[in-house]
Short mmCIF file of C-alpha atoms in Angstrom, two decimals:
data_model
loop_
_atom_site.label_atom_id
_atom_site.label_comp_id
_atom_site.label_asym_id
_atom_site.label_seq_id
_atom_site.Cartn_x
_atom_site.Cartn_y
_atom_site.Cartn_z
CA UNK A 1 67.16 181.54 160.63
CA UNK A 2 70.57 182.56 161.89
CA UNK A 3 73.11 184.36 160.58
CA UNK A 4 75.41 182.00 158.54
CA UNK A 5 78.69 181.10 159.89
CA UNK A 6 82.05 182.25 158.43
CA UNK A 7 84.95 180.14 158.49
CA UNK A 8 88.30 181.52 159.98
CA UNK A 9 89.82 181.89 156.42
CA UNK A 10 87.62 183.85 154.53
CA UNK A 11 87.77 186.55 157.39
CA UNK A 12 91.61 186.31 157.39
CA UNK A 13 91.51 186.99 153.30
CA UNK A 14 88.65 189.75 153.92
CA UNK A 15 90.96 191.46 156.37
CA UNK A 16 93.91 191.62 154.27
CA UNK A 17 91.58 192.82 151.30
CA UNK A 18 90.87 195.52 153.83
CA UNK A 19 94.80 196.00 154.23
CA UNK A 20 95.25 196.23 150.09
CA UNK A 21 93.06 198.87 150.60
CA UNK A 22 94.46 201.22 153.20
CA UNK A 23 98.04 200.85 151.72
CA UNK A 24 97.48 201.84 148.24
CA UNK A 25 96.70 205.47 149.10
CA UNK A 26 99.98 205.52 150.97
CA UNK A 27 102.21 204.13 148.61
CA UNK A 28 100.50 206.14 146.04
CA UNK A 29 101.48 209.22 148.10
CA UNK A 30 105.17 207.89 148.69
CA UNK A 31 105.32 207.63 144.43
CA UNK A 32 103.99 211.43 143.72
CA UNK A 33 105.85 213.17 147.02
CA UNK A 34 107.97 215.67 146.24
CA UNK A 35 110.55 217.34 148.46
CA UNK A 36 109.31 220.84 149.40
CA UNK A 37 112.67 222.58 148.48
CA UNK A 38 114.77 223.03 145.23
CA UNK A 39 118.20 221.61 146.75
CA UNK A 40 118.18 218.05 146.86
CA UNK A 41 120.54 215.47 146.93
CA UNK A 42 121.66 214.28 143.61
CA UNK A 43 121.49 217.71 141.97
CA UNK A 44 124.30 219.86 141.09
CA UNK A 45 125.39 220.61 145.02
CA UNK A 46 123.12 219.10 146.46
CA UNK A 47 121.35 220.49 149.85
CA UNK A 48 123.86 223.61 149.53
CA UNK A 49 123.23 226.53 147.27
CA UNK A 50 126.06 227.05 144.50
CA UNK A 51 126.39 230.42 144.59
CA UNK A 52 126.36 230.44 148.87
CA UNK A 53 129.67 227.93 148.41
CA UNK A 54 131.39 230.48 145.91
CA UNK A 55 130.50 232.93 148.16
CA UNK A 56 128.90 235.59 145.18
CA UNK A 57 125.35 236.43 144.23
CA UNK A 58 122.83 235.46 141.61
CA UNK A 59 123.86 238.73 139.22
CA UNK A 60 127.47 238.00 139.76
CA UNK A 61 129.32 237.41 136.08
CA UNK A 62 131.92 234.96 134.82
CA UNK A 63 134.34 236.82 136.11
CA UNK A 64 133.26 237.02 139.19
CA UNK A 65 132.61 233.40 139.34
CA UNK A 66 136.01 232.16 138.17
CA UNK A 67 138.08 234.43 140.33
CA UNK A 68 135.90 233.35 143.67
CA UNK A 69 136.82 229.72 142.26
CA UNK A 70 139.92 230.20 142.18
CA UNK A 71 140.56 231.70 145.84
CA UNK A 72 138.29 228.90 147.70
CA UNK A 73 140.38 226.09 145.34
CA UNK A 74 143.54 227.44 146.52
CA UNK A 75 142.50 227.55 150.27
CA UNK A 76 140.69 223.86 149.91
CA UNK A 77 142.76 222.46 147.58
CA UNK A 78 144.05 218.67 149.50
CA UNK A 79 147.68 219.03 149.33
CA UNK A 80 148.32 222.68 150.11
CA UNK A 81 145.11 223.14 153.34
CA UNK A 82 146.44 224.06 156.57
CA UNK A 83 143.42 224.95 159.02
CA UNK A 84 144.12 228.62 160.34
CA UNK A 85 143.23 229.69 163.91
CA UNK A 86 139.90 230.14 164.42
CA UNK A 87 138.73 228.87 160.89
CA UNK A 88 134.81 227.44 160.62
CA UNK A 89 134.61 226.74 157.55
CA UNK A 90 134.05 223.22 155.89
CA UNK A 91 137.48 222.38 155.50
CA UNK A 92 138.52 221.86 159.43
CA UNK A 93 140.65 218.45 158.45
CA UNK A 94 142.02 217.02 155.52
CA UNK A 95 139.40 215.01 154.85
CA UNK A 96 136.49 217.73 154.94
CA UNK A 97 139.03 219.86 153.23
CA UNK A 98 138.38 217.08 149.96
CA UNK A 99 135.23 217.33 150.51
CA UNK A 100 135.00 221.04 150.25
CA UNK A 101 137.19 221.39 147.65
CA UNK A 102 134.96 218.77 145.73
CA UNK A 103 131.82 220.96 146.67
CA UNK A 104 133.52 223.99 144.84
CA UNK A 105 134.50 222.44 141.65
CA UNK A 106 130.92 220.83 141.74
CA UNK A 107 129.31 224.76 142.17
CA UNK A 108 131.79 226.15 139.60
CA UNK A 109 131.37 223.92 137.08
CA UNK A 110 127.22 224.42 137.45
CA UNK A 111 127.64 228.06 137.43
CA UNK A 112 130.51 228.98 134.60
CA UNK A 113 128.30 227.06 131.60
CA UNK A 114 125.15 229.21 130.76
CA UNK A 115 123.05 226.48 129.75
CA UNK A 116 123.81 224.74 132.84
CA UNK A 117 123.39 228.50 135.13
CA UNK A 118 120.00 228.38 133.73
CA UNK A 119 118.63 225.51 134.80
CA UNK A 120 120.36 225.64 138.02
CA UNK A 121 117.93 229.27 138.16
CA UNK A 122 115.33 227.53 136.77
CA UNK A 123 115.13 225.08 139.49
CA UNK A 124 115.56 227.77 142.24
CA UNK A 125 112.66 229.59 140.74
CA UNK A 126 110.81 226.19 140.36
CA UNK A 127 111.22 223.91 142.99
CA UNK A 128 107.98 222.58 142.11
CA UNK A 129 108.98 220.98 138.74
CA UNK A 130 110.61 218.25 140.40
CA UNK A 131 110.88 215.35 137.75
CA UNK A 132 111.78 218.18 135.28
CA UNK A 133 115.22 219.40 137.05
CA UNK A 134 115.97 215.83 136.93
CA UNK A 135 115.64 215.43 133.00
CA UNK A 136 117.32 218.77 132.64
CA UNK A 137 120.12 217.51 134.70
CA UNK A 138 121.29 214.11 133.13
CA UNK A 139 120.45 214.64 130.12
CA UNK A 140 123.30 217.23 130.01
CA UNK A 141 125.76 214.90 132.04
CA UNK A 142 124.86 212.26 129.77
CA UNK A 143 124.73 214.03 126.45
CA UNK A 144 128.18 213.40 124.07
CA UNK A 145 130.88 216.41 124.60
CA UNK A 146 131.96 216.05 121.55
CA UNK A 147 129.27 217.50 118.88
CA UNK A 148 127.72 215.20 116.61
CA UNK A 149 128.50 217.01 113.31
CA UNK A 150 131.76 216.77 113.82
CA UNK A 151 131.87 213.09 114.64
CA UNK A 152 129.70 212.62 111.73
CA UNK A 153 132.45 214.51 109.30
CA UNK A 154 135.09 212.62 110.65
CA UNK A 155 133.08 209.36 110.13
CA UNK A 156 132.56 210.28 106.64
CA UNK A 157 135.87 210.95 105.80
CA UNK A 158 137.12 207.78 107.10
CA UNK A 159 134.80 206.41 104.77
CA UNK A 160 136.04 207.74 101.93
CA UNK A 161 139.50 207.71 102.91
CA UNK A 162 138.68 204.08 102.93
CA UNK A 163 136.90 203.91 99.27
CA UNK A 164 139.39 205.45 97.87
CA UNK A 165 142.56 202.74 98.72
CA UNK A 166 139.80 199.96 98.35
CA UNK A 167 139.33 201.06 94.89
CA UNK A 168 142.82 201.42 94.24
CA UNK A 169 143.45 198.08 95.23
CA UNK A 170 140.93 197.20 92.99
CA UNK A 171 142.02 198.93 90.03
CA UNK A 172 145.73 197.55 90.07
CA UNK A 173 143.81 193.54 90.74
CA UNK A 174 142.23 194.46 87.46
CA UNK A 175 145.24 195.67 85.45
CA UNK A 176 147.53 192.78 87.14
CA UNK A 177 145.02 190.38 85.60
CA UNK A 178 144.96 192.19 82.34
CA UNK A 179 148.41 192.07 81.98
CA UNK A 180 148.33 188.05 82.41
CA UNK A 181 145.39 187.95 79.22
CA UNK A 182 147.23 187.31 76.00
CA UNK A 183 144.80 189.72 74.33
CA UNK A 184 146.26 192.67 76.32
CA UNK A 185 149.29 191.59 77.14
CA UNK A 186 150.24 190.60 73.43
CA UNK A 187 149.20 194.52 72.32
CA UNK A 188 150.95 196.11 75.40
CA UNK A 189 154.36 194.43 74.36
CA UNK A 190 154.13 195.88 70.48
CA UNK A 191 153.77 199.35 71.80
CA UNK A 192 156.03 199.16 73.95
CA UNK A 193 158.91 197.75 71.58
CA UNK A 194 157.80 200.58 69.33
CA UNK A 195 158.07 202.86 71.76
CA UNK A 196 162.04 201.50 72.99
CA UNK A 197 160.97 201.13 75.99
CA UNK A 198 162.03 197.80 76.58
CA UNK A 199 165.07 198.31 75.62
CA UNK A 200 165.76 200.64 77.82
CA UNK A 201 164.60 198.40 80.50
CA UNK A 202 167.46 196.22 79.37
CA UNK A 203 170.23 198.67 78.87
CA UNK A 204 172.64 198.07 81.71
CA UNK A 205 174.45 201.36 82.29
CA UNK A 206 176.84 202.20 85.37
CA UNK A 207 174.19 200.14 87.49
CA UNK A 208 174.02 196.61 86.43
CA UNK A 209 170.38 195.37 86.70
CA UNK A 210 169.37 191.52 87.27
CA UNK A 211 166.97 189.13 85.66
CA UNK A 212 164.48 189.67 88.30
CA UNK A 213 164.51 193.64 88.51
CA UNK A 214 164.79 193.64 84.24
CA UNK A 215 161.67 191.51 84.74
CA UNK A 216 160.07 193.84 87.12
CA UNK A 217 160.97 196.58 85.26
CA UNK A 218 159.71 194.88 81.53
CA UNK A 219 156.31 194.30 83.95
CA UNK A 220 155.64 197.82 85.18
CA UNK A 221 156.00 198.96 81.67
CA UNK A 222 153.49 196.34 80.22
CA UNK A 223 151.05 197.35 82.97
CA UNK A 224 151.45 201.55 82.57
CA UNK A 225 150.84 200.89 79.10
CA UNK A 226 147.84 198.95 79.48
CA UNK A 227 146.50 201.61 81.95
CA UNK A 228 146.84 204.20 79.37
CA UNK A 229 145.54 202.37 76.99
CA UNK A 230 142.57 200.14 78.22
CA UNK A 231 139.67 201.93 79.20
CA UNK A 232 138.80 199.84 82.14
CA UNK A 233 134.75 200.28 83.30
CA UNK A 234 132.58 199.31 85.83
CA UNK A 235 133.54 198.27 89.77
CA UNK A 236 137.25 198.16 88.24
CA UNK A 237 137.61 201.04 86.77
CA UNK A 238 139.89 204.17 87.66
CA UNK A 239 139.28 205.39 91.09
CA UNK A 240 137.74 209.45 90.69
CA UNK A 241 137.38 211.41 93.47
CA UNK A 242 134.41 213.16 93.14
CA UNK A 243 132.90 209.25 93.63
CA UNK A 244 133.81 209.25 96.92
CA UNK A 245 131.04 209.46 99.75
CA UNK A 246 132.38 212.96 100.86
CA UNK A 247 132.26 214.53 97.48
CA UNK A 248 128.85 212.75 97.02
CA UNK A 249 127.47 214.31 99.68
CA UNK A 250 128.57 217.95 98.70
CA UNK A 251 127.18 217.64 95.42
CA UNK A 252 124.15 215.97 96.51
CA UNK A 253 122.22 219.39 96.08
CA UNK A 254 123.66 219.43 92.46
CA UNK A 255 122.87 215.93 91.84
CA UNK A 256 119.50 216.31 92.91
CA UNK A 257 118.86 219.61 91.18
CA UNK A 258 120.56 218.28 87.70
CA UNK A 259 118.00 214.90 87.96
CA UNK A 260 115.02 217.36 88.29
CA UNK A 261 116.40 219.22 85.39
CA UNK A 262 116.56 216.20 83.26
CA UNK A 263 113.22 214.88 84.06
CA UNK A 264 111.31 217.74 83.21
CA UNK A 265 113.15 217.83 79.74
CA UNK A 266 112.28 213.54 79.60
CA UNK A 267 108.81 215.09 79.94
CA UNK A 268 108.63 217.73 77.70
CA UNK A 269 110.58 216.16 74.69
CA UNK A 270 109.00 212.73 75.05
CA UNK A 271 105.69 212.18 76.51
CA UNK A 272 104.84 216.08 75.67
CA UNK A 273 106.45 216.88 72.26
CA UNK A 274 106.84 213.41 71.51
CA UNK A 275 110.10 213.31 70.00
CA UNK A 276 111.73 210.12 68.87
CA UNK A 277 114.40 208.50 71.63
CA UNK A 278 118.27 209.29 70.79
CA UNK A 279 120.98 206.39 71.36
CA UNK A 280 121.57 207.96 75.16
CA UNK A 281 118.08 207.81 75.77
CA UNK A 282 117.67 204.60 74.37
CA UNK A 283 120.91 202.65 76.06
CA UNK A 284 119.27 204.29 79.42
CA UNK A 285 115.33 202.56 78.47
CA UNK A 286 117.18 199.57 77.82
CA UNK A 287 119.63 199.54 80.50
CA UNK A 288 116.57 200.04 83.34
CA UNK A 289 114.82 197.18 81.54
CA UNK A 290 117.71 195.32 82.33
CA UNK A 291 117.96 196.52 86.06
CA UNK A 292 121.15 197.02 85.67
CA UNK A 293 123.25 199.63 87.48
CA UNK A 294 124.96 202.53 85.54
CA UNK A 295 128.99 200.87 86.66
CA UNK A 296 127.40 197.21 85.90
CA UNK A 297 125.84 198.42 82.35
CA UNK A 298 129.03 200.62 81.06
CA UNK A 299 131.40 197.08 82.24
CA UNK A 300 129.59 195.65 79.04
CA UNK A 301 131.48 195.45 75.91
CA UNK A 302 130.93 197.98 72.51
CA UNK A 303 129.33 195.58 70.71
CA UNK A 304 127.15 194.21 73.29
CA UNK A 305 125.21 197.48 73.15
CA UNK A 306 125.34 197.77 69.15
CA UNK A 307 123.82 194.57 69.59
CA UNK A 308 120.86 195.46 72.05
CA UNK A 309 120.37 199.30 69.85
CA UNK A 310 119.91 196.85 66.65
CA UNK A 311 117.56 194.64 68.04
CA UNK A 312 115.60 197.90 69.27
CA UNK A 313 115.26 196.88 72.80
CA UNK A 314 114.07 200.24 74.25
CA UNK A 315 111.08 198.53 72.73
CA UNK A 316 109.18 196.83 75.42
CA UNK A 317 107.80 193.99 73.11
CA UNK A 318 111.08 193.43 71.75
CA UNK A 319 112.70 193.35 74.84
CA UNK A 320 110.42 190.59 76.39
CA UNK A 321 111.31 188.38 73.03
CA UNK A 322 115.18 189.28 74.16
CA UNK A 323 114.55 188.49 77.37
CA UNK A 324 112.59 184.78 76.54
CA UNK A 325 115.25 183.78 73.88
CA UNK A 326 118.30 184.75 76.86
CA UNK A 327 115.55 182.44 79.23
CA UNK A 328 115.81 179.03 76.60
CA UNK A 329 119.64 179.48 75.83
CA UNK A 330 120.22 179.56 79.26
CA UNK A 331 118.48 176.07 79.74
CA UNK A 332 120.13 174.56 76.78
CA UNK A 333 123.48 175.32 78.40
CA UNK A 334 122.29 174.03 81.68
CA UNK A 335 120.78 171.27 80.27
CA UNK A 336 123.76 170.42 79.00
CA UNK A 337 126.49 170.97 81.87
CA UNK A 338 127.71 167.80 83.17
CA UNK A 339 127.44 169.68 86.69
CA UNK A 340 124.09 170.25 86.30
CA UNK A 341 123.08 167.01 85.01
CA UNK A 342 124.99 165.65 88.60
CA UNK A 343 122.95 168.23 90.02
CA UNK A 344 119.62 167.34 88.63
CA UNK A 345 119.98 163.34 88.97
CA UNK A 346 120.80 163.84 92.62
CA UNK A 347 117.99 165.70 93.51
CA UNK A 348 115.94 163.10 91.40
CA UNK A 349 118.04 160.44 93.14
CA UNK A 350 118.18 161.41 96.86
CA UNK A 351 117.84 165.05 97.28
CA UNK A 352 118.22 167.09 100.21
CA UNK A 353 116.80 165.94 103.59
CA UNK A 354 116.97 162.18 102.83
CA UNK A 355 119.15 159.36 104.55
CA UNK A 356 120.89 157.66 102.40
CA UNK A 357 123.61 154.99 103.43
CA UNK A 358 126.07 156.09 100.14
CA UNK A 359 129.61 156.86 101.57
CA UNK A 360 130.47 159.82 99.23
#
């Protein structure tokens, strides 16, 4: 039998297989080339050594360095180069003058930074490393001037700065509202007629005062009064300074240390010793039962916490009675809210998700 015959196509696609073939080695090649000098294109001065455009040698010192600057800016510099008989050098028109004045800066400003001088060295020594001069080199054109510590203490102290009026603005929310409860306001306005000041507000004097500013006046005093008085707790209370995120951070070691302190004395007094809980320890049992925060748990009134230390809630059995009794009262009230009885015969009624043809 005879060879079998090929059609025209499957020779054209076993020919360009052949192709694939031949021209992966070569673009392989073109990928992992590398340029068999140091000075490239791209890279610090490119195809011309630094130190050859300053005119100085590889030992030569800062010194050296800036003064040879200086001298070759002056003579390239744009706006002050006039070419001088017989003058070769790069600068032979205004344009090449920019040029080589651009060269310069570009050759001083590798050579006067150390870190920068040594990988420039490092890459004359290496020309090899190829990829590696790259890294070196944009990663230090690309890396922030300005050091991170100091951006991140600047950051910080915005923060704080910012805490600090934000709870202000907080705290005077909280004694303007006070000031509008009867309770507070009612008590405020006894101590302060006992005190006179009032009528001091009202005493006229040379300077005759209005209504509005005897008002304003009557108002300041209620509300310095009730800041003396009231001891206002939780995300209201008095702004402190050692709160704020810059203080917290400084006394983070303190913090940390103090905590470590305290609960290897938990330890020893409680689980080792086995001493009975004090009201402190207690109020803390109870208030991580709770999962409440330390601002959210002291915001709770005096009698509040009598009530939780009589019931003996650091107790966990107790505290899961607490807990279901809190669980029923809670449905009794909701059970009987006239919102929640809308809610409940709506969703009974229609409920999300279905059409209804009811105008409200």
């Amino acid at each position: 039998m005879g060879a079998p015959l090929l059609s025209p196509g499957w020779a054209a696609r076993a020919a360009g297989r052949r192709s694939y073939v031949l021209l992966a080695p070569f673009l392989l090649t073109l990928l992992l080339v590398r340029p068999s000098g140091a000075l490239v294109e791209g890279l610090y001065c490119g195809t011309r050594d630094c130190y050859e455009v300053l005119g100085v040698s590889r030992s030569a010192g800062k010194a050296e360095i800036a003064r040879a600057y200086r001298q070759l800016a002056r003579r390239y510099h744009p706006d002050r180069y006039r070419p001088e008989p017989g003058d070769e050098g790069p600068g032979r028109t205004p344009q090449s003058a920019e040029e080589a004045f651009l060269l310069v800066a570009t050759a001083y400003e590798t050579l006067k930074d150390e870190e920068t001088r040594k990988d420039y060295d490092y890459m004359l020594d290496h020309p090899e490393e190829y990829y590696s001069h790259y890294y070196h080199y944009y990663s230090r054109r690309l890396a922030p001037k300005v050091d991170v510590r100091v951006v991140i203490l600047v950051s910080v102290c915005a923060i704080s700065v910012f805490q600090f009026f934000s709870w202000w603005n907080s705290y005077n929310k909280a004694i303007s509202y006070l000031a509008t409860v009867p309770k507070y306001r009612i008590q405020a306005t006894e101590i302060a007629k006992q005190q006179g000041l009032l009528k001091k507000a009202k005493e006229k004097g040379k300077n005759k005062k209005s209504k509005e500013e005897i008002r304003d006046e009557e108002e300041n005093i209620i509300k310095n009064i009730i800041k003396s008085k009231i001891d206002i707790k939780g995300g209201y209370q008095k702004p402190q300074i050692c709160d704020l995120l810059l203080f917290q951070i400084i006394l983070a070691p303190f913090h940390l240390c103090s905590y470590i302190v305290w609960y290897c004395r938990w330890i020893y007094n409680f689980n080792i010793k086995g001493k009975e809980y004090g009201e402190e320890e207690r109020l803390y049992i109870i208030r991580k039962s709770m999962k409440m925060s330390k601002s959210q748990f002291d915001s709770l009134e005096d009698h509040q916490k009598e009530t939780f230390l009589k019931r003996e809630l650091w107790i966990k059995e107790n505290y899961e009675v607490y807990k279901q009794e809190q669980e029923e009262e809670l449905k009794k009230k909701l059970a009987n809210d006239p919102r929640w009885k809308r809610y409940r015969r709506w969703m009974k009624n229609e409920g999300p998700g279905r059409l209804t043809f009811v105008d409200d």
